[in-house]
Short mmCIF file of C-alpha atoms in Angstrom, two decimals:
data_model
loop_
_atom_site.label_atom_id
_atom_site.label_comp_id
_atom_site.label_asym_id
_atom_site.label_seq_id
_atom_site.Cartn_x
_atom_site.Cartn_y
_atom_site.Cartn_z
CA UNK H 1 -30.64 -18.62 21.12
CA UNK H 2 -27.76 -20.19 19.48
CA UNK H 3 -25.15 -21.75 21.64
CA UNK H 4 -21.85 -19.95 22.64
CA UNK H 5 -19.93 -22.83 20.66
CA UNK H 6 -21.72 -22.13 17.54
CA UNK H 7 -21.68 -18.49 17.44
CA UNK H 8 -18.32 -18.16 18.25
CA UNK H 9 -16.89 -20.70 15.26
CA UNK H 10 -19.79 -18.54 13.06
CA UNK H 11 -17.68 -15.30 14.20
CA UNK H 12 -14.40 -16.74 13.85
CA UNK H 13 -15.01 -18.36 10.38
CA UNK H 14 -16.76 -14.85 9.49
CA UNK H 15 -13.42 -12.64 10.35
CA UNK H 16 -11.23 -15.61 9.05
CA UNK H 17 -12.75 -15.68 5.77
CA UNK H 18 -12.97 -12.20 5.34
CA UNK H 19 -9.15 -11.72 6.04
CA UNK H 20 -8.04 -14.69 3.90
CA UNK H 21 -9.12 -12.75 0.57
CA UNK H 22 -6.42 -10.21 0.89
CA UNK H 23 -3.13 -12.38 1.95
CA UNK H 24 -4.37 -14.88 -0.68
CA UNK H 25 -4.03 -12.32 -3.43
CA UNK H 26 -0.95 -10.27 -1.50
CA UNK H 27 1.36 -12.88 -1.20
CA UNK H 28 1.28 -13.81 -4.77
CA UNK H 29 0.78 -10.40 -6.26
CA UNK H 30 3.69 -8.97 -4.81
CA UNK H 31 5.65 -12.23 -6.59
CA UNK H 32 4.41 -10.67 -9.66
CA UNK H 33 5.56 -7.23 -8.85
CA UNK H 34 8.80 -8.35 -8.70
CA UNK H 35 8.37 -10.03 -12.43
CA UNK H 36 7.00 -6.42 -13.89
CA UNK H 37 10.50 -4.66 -12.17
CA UNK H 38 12.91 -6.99 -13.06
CA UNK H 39 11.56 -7.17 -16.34
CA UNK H 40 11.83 -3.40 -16.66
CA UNK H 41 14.83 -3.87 -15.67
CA UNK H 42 15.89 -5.97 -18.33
CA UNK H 43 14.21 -4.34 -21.40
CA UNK H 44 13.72 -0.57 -20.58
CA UNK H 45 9.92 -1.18 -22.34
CA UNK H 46 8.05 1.57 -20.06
CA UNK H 47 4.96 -1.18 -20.42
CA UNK H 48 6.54 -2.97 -17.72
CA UNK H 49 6.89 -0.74 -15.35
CA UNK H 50 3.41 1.47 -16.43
CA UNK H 51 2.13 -2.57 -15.20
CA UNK H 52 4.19 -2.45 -12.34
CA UNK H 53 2.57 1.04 -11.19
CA UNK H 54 -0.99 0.29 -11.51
CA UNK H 55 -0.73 -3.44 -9.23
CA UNK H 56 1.71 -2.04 -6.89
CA UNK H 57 -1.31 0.48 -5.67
CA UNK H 58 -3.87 -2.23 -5.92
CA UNK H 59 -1.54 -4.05 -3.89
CA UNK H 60 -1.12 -1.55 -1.39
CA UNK H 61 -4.95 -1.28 -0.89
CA UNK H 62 -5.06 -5.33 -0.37
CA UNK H 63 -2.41 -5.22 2.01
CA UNK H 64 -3.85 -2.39 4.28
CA UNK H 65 -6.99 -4.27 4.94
CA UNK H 66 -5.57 -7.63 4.97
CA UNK H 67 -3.29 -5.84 8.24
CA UNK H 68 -6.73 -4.10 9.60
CA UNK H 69 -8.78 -7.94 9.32
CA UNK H 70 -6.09 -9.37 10.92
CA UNK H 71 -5.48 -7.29 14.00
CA UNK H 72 -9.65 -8.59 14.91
CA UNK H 73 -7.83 -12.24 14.50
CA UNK H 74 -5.48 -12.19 17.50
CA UNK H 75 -8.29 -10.56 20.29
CA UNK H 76 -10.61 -13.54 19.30
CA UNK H 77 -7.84 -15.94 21.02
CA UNK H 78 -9.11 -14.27 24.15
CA UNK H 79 -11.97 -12.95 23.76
CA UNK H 80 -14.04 -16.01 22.31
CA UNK H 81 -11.28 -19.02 22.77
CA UNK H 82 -9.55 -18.29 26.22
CA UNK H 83 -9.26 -22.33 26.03
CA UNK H 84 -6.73 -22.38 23.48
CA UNK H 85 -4.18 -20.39 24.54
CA UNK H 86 -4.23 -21.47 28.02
CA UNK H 87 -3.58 -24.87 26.50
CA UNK H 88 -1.41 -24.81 23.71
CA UNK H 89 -0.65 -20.72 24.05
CA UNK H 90 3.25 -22.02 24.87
CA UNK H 91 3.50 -23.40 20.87
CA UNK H 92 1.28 -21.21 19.57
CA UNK H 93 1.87 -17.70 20.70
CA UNK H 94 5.97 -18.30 19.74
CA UNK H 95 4.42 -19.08 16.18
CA UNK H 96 2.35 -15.88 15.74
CA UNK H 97 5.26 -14.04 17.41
CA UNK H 98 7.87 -15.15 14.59
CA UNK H 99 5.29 -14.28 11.91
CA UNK H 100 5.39 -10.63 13.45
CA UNK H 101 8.83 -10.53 14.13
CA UNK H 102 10.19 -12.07 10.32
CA UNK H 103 7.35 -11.72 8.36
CA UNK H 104 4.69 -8.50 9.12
CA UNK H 105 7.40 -6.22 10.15
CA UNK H 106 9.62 -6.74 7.20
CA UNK H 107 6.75 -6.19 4.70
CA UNK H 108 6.22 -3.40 6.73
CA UNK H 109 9.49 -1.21 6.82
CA UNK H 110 10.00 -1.89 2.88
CA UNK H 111 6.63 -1.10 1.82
CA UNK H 112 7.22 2.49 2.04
CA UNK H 113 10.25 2.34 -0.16
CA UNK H 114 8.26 -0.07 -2.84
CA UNK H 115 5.52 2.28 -2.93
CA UNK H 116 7.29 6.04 -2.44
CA UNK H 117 10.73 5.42 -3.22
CA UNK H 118 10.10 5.47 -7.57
CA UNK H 119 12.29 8.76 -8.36
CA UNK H 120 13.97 9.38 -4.92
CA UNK H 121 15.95 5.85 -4.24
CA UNK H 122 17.53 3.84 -6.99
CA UNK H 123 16.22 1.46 -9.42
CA UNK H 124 18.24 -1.20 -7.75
CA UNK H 125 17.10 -0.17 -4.09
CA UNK H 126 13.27 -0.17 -5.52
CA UNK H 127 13.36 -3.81 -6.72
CA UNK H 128 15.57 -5.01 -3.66
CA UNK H 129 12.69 -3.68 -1.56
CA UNK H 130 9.96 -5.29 -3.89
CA UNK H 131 11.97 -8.34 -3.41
CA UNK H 132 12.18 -8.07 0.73
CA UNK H 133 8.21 -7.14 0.53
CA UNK H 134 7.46 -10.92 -1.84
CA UNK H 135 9.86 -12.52 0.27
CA UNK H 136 8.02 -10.57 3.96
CA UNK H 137 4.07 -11.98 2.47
CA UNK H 138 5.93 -15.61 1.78
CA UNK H 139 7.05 -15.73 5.09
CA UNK H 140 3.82 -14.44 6.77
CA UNK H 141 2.52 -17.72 5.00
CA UNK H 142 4.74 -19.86 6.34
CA UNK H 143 4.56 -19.22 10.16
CA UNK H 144 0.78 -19.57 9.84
CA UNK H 145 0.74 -22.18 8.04
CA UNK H 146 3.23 -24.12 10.50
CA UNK H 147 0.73 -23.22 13.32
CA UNK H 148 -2.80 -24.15 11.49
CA UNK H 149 -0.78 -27.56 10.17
CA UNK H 150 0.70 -28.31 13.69
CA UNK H 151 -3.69 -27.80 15.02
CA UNK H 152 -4.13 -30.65 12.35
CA UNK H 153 -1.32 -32.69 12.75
CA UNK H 154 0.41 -32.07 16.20
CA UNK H 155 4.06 -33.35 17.44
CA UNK H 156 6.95 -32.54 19.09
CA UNK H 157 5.05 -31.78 22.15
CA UNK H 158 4.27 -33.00 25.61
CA UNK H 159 1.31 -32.60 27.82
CA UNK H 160 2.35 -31.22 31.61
CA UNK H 161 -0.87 -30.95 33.64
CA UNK H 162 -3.03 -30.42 30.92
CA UNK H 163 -0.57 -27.65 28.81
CA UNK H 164 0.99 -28.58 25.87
CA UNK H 165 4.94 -27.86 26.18
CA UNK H 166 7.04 -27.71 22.69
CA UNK H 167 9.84 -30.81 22.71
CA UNK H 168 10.97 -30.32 19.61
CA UNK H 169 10.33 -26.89 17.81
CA UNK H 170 11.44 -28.77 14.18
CA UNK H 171 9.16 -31.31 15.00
CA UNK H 172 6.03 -28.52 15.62
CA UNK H 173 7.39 -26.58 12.92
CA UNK H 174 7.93 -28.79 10.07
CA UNK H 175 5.13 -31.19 11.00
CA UNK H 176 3.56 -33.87 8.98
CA UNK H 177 1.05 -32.22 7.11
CA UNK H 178 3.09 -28.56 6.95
CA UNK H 179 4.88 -28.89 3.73
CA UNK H 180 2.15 -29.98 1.95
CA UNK H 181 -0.19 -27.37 3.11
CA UNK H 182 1.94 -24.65 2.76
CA UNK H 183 2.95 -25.53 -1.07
CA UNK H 184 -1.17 -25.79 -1.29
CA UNK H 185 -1.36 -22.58 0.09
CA UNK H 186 1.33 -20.75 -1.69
CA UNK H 187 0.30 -22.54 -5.17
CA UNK H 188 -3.57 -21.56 -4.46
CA UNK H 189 -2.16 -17.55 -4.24
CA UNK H 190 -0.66 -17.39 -6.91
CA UNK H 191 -3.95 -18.47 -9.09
CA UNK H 192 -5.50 -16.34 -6.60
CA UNK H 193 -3.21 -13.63 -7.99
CA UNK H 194 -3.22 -14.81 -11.94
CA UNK H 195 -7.25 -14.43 -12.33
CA UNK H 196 -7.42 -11.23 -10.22
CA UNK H 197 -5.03 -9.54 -12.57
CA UNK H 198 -6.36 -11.03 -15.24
CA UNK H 199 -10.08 -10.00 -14.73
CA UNK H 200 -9.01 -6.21 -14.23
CA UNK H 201 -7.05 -6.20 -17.07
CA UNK H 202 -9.81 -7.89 -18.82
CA UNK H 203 -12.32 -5.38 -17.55
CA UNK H 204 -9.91 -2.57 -18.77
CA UNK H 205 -9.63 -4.11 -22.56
CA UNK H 206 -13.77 -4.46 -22.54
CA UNK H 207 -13.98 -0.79 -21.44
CA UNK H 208 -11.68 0.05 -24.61
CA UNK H 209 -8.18 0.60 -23.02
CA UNK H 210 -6.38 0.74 -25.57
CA UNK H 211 -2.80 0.77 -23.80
CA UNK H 212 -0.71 -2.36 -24.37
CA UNK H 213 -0.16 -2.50 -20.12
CA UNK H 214 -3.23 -4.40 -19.50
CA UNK H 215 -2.79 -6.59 -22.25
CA UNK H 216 0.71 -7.62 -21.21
CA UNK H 217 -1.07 -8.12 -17.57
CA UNK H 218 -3.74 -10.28 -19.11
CA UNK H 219 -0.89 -12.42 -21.28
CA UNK H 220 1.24 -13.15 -18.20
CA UNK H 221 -1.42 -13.58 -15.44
CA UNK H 222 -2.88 -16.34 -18.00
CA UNK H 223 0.55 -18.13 -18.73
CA UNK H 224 1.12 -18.62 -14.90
CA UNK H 225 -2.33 -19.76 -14.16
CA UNK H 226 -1.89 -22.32 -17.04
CA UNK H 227 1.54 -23.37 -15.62
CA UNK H 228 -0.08 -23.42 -11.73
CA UNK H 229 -3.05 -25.09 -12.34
CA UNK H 230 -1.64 -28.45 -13.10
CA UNK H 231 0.76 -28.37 -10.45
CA UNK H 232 -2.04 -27.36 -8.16
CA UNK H 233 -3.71 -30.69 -8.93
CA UNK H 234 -0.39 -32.66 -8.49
CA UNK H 235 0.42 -31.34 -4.86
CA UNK H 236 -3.46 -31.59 -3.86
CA UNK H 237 -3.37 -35.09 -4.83
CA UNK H 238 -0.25 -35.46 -2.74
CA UNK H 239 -2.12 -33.66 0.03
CA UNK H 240 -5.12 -35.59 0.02
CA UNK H 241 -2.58 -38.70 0.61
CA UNK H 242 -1.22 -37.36 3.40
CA UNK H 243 -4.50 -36.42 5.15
CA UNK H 244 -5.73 -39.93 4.34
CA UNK H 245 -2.72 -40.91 6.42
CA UNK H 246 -3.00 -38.27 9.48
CA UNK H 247 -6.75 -37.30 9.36
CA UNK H 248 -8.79 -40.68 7.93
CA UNK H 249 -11.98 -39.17 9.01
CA UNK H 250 -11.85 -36.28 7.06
CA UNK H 251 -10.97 -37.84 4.12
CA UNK H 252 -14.20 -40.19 4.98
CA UNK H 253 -16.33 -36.83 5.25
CA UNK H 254 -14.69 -34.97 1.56
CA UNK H 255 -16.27 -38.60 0.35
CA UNK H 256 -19.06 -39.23 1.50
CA UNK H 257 -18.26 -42.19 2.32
CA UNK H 258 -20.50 -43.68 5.33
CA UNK H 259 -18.91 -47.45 5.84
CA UNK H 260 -15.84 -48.90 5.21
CA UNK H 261 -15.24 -50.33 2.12
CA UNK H 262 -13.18 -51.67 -0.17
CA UNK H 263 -13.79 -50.73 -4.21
CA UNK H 264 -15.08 -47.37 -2.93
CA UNK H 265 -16.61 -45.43 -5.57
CA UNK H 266 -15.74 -41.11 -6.34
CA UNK H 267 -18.86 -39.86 -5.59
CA UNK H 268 -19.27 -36.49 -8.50
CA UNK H 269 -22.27 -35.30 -6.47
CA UNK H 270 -25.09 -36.32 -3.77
CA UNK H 271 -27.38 -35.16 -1.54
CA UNK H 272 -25.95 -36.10 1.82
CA UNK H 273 -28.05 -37.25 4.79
CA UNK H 274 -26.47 -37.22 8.19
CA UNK H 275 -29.55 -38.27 9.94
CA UNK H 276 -29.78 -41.57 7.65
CA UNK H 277 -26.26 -41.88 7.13
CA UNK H 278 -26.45 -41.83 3.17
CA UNK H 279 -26.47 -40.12 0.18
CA UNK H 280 -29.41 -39.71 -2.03
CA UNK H 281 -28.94 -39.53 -5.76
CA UNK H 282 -25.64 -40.22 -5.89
CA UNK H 283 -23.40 -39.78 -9.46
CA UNK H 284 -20.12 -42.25 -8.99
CA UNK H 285 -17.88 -43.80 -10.80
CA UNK H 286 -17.40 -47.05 -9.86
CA UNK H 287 -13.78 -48.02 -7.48
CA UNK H 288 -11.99 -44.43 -8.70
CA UNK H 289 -11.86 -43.04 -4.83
CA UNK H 290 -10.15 -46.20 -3.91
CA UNK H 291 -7.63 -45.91 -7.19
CA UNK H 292 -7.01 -41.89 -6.55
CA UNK H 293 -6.57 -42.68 -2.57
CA UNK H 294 -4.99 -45.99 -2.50
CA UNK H 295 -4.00 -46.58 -5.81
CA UNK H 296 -5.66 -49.74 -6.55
CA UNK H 297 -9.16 -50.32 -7.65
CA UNK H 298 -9.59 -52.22 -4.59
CA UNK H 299 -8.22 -50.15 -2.00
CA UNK H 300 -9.74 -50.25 1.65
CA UNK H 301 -10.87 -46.40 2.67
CA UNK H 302 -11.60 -46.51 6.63
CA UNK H 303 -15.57 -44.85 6.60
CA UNK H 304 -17.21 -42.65 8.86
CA UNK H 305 -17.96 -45.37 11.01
CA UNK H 306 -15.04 -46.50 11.96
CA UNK H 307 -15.37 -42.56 13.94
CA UNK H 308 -18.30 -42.18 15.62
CA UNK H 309 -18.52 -38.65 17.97
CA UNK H 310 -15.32 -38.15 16.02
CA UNK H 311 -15.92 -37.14 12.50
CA UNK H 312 -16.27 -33.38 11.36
CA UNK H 313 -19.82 -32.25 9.72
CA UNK H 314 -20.11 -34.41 6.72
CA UNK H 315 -22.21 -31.81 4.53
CA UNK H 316 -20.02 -29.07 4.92
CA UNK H 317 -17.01 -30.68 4.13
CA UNK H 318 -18.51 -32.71 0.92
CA UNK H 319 -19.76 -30.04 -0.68
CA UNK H 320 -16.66 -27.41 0.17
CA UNK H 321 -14.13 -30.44 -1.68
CA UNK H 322 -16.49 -30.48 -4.47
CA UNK H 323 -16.84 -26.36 -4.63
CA UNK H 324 -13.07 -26.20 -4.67
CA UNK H 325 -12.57 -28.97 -7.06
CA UNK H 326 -15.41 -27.29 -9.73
CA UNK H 327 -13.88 -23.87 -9.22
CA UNK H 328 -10.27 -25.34 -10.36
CA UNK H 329 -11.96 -26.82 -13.47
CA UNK H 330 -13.27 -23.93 -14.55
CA UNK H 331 -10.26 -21.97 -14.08
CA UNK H 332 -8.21 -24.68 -16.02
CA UNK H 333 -10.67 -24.35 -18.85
CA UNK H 334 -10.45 -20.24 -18.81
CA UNK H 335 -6.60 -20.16 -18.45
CA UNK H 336 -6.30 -22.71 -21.22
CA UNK H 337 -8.54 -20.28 -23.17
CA UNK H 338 -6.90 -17.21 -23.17
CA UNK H 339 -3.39 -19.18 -23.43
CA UNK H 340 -4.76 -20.95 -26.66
CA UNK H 341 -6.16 -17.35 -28.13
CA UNK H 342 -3.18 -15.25 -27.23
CA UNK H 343 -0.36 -17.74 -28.47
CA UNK H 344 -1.66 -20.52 -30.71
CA UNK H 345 -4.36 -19.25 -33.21
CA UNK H 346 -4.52 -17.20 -36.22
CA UNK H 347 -5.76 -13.70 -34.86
CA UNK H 348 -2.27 -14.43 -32.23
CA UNK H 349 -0.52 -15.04 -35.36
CA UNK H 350 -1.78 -12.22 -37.28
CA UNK H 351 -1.20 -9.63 -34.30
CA UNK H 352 -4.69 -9.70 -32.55
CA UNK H 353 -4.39 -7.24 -29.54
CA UNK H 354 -6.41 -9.54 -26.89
CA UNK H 355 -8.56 -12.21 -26.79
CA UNK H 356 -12.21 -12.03 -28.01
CA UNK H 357 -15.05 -10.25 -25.98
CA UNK H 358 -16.53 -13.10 -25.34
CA UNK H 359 -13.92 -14.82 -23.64
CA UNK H 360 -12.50 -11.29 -21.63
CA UNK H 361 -16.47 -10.72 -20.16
CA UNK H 362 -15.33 -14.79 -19.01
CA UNK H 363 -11.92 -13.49 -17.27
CA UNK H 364 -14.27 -10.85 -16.04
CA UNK H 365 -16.41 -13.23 -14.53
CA UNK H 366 -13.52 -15.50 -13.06
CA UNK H 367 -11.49 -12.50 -11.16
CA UNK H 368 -12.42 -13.62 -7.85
CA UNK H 369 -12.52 -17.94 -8.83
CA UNK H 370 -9.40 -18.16 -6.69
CA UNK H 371 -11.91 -16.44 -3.68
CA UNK H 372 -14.35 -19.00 -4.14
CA UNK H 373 -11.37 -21.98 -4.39
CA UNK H 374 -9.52 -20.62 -1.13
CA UNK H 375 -12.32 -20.24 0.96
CA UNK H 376 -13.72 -23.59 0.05
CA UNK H 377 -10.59 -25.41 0.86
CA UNK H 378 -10.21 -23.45 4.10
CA UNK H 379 -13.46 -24.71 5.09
CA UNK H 380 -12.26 -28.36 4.09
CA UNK H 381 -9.76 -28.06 6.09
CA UNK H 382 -10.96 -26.83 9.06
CA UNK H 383 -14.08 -27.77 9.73
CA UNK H 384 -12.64 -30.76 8.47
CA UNK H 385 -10.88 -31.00 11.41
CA UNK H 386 -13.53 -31.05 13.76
CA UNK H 387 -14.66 -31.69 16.84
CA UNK H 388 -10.88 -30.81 17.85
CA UNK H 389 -9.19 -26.97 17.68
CA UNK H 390 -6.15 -28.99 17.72
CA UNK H 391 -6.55 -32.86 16.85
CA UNK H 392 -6.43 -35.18 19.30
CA UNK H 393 -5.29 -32.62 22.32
CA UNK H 394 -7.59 -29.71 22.25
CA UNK H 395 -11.91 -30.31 21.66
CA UNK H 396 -12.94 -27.15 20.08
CA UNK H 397 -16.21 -27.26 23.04
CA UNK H 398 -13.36 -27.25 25.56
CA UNK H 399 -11.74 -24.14 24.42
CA UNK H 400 -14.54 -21.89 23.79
CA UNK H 401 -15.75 -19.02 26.18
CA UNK H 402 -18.30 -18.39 28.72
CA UNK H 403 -19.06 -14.83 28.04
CA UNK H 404 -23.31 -14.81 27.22
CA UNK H 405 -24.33 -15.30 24.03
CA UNK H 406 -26.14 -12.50 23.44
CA UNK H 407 -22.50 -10.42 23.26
CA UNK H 408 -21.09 -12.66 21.06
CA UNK H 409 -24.22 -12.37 18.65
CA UNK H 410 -24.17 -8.43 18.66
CA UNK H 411 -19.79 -8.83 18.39
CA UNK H 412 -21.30 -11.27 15.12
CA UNK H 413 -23.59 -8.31 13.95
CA UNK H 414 -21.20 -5.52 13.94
CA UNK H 415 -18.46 -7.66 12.43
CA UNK H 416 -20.59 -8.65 9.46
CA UNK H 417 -22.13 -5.44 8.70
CA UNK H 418 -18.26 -3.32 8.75
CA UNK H 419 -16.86 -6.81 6.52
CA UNK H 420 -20.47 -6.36 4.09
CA UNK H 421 -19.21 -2.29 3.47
CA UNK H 422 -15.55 -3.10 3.57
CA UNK H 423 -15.69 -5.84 0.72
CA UNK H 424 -18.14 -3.44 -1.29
CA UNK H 425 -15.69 -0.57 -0.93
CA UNK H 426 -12.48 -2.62 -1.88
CA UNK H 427 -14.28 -3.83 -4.90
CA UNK H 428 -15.52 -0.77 -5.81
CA UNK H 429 -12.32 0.75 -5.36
CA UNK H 430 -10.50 -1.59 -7.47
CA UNK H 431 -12.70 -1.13 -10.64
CA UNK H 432 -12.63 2.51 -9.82
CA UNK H 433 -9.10 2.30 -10.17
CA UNK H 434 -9.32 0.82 -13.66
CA UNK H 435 -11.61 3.17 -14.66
CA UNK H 436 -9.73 6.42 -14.32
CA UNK H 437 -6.04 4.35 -15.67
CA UNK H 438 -8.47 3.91 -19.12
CA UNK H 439 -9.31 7.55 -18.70
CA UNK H 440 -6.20 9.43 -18.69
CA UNK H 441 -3.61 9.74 -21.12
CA UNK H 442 -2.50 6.37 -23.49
CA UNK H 443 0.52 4.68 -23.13
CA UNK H 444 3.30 6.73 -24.29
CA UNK H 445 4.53 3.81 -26.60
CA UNK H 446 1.30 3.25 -28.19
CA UNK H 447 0.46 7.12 -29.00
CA UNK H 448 4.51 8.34 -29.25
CA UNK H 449 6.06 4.90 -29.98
CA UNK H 450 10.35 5.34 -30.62
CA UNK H 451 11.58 6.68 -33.81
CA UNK H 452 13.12 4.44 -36.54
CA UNK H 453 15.98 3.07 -35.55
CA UNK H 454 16.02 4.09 -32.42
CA UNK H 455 16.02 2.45 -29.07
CA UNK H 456 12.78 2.23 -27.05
CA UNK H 457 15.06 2.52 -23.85
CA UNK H 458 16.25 6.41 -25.10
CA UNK H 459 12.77 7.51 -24.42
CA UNK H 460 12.50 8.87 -20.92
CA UNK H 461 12.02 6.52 -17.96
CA UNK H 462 9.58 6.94 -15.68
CA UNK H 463 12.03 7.42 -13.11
CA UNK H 464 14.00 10.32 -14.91
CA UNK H 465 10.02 12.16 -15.11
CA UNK H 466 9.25 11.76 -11.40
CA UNK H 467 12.35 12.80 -10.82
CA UNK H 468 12.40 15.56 -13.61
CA UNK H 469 8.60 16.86 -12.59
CA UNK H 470 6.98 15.61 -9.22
CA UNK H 471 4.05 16.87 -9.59
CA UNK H 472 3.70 15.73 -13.44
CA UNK H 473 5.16 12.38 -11.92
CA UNK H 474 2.32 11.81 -9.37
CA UNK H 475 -0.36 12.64 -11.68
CA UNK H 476 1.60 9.89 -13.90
CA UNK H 477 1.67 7.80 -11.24
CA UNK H 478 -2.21 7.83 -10.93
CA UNK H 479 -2.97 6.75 -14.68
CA UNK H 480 -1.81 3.44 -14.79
#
């Protein structure tokens, strides 16, 4: 039977990854909220706020079982890692308490107001809460971000008979690697975000939608993943420097490179061989790892080597960079797509509602890319970070518990089968969803439109018909 070491990382990298898919959507999505009011707001087009209604229950759904996969999260500290709180428990239980404190229970008390309070609080109040709930999921990121970057990058901190005592909480907070990864993070959401609305919406335009909401969606998710995606590459580049800097061998593992070398090639793809220590059929091109990492073609890169009983799982970690990076290509190419069809060419010019079919059933496809990309580069960095839970104080075989293996294996089984129906269901939900807005009723500007000459903004909000007809308002509420 498998080891209690390697079942529990299984089971923590199982809840992990499950409850990464939701905050890496959430804390983006709700970002875009904010857009769709404020541009209401603005230009009292009903579109905007008939967008605003549809996300803001999708986002609702997200964030209730992002909150339920997270709760598993903190009983796994003592259930299958009693290590690593009774070493470094004094930094990181302050960490997870400010993300509570700042973070979970300010998203929390607006939420109600930024789901219910449409009709019954001011339009003002509404977006001010929209604006505390973006700013409550940013700040969630931050805190556990700080934590995971201070486990890869630790100081401000002093070991007292074998506990690790905070010196410095700017120091733990603001740590080497922390800004970096957190702009990463945040930058890698809001893609997230982009192709997830954009994949609905393109779902509801292929199902024959004809309301100009989802096309509006589709136009603005696109533009930001255009504008993100390039600055995505800039900061990952910058990232990559910095773990060169703090983390050498796991640079030496997203390379594949085995010995220290000067002129070191970027290896596009290989078949890696830890028991040889090589690669088989290996694509390079010749000195570019040394020019990306050092910036000269004959940059020195410190290999695996130089780490021996010190480096993370090389496979893992080569083909999770490469994953990531493929994933980001792809959505480059699709964002640059539907940018290109919905500004530049003729049908744009000519007043072409969407994009072709084609290229939708290709948004389609790519609504959960930023999935694939975030869980990749999760597993980069963590298991990057290996054989340390936090580097250079804490061995992740020194933390881990002594309950029999057999528990932790049925724990494994139970967790997997509720996260196999609870993905199915959330998915299913979500199309569901899109389903029954094409079904109902069209957009009141497409089949009612505003008379010549008169002001789109006269027509009734959606405010003033909640607030007119509650009933009629929550069945309104339902078809967008």
């Amino acid at each position: 039977m498998a080891s209690n070491l390697m079942l529990s990382r299984i089971q923590f990298a199982a809840n992990i990854s499950f409850h990464i898919l939701f905050p890496s959507i959430n804390i983006a999505l709700c970002w875009f909220l904010l857009f769709f009011k404020v541009r209401y707001r603005q230009t009292g087009k009903e579109t905007w706020m008939r967008v605003y209604r549809f996300w803001v229950k999708i986002f609702a759904l997200t964030f209730a079982l992002g909150v339920v996969s997270g709760i598993t999260m903190s009983f796994q500290f003592g259930t299958n890692w009693p290590g690593y709180m009774e070493t470094v428990g004094n930094i990181a239980g302050p960490l997870l308490g400010y993300e509570v404190l700042t973070a979970f229970f300010l998203e929390a008390t607006f939420l109600s107001v930024m789901l219910f309070g449409i009709g019954r609080v001011s339009d003002r109040v509404h977006t001010l809460a929209t604006l505390v709930v973006a700013f409550g999921t940013t700040m969630s990121a931050f805190w556990i971000i700080a934590l995971d970057s201070w486990m890869q990058t630790p100081v401000g901190y002093k070991m007292i008979d074998g506990v690790a005592h905070a010196t410095d909480w700017w120091q733990i907070i603001f740590n080497p690697s922390m800004p970096y990864r957190l702009t990463h993070m945040l930058l890698a959401s809001g893609l997230t975000a982009a192709f997830f609305i954009a994949g609905v919406s393109a779902y509801r335009l292929l199902q024959g939608d004809p309301k100009p909401a989802p096309r509006l969606a589709l136009k603005v998710s696109s533009t930001v993943a255009m504008i993100l995606i390039p600055l995505q590459i800039f900061v990952g580049d910058l990232h990559g420097l910095n773990t060169l800097k703090h983390q050498p061998a796991k640079v030496a593992a997203m390379e594949g490179l085995w010995h220290s070398e000067s002129h070191v090639p970027l290896v596009l793809f290989a078949l890696i061989d830890e028991e040889e220590k090589t690669n088989h059929w290996a694509l390079e091109i010749p000195s570019l790892a040394s020019l990306i990492l050092t910036h000269k073609t004959d940059g020195y890169i410190r290999g695996l080597n130089e780490f021996s009983g010190e480096h993370p799982p090389v496979a893992p970690v080569f083909y999770g960079f490469r994953v990531m990076v493929a994933t980001g290509m792809l959505m480059l190419l699709t964002a640059a797509l539907l940018v290109y069809y919905q500004y530049f060419n003729a049908g744009a010019a000519q007043g072409r509602q969407h994009p072709p079919r084609w290229l939708l059933k290709l948004t389609l496809v790519m609504t959960f890319s930023g999935w694939l990309a975030t869980l990749a580069g999760w597993y980069v960095t963590e298991i990057g970070r290996q054989p340390y839970l936090v580097t250079g104080v804490l061995k992740t075989s020194d933390a881990v518990t002594s309950v029999p293996s057999g528990h932790i294996a049925l724990s494994l089984a139970l967790y997997l089968a509720v996260y196999a129906v609870l993905i199915v269901a959330y998915i299913r939900t979500l199309f569901v969803m899109a389903k029954r807005a094409i079904a109902l009723e069209n957009d009141q500007d497409k089949t009612q439109g505003p008379k010549k000459g008169s002001q789109e903004k006269s027509q009734p909000t959606v405010r003033e018909k909640l607030t007119q007809d509650k009933l009629t308002g929550e069945q309104d509420y339902a078809a967008y």
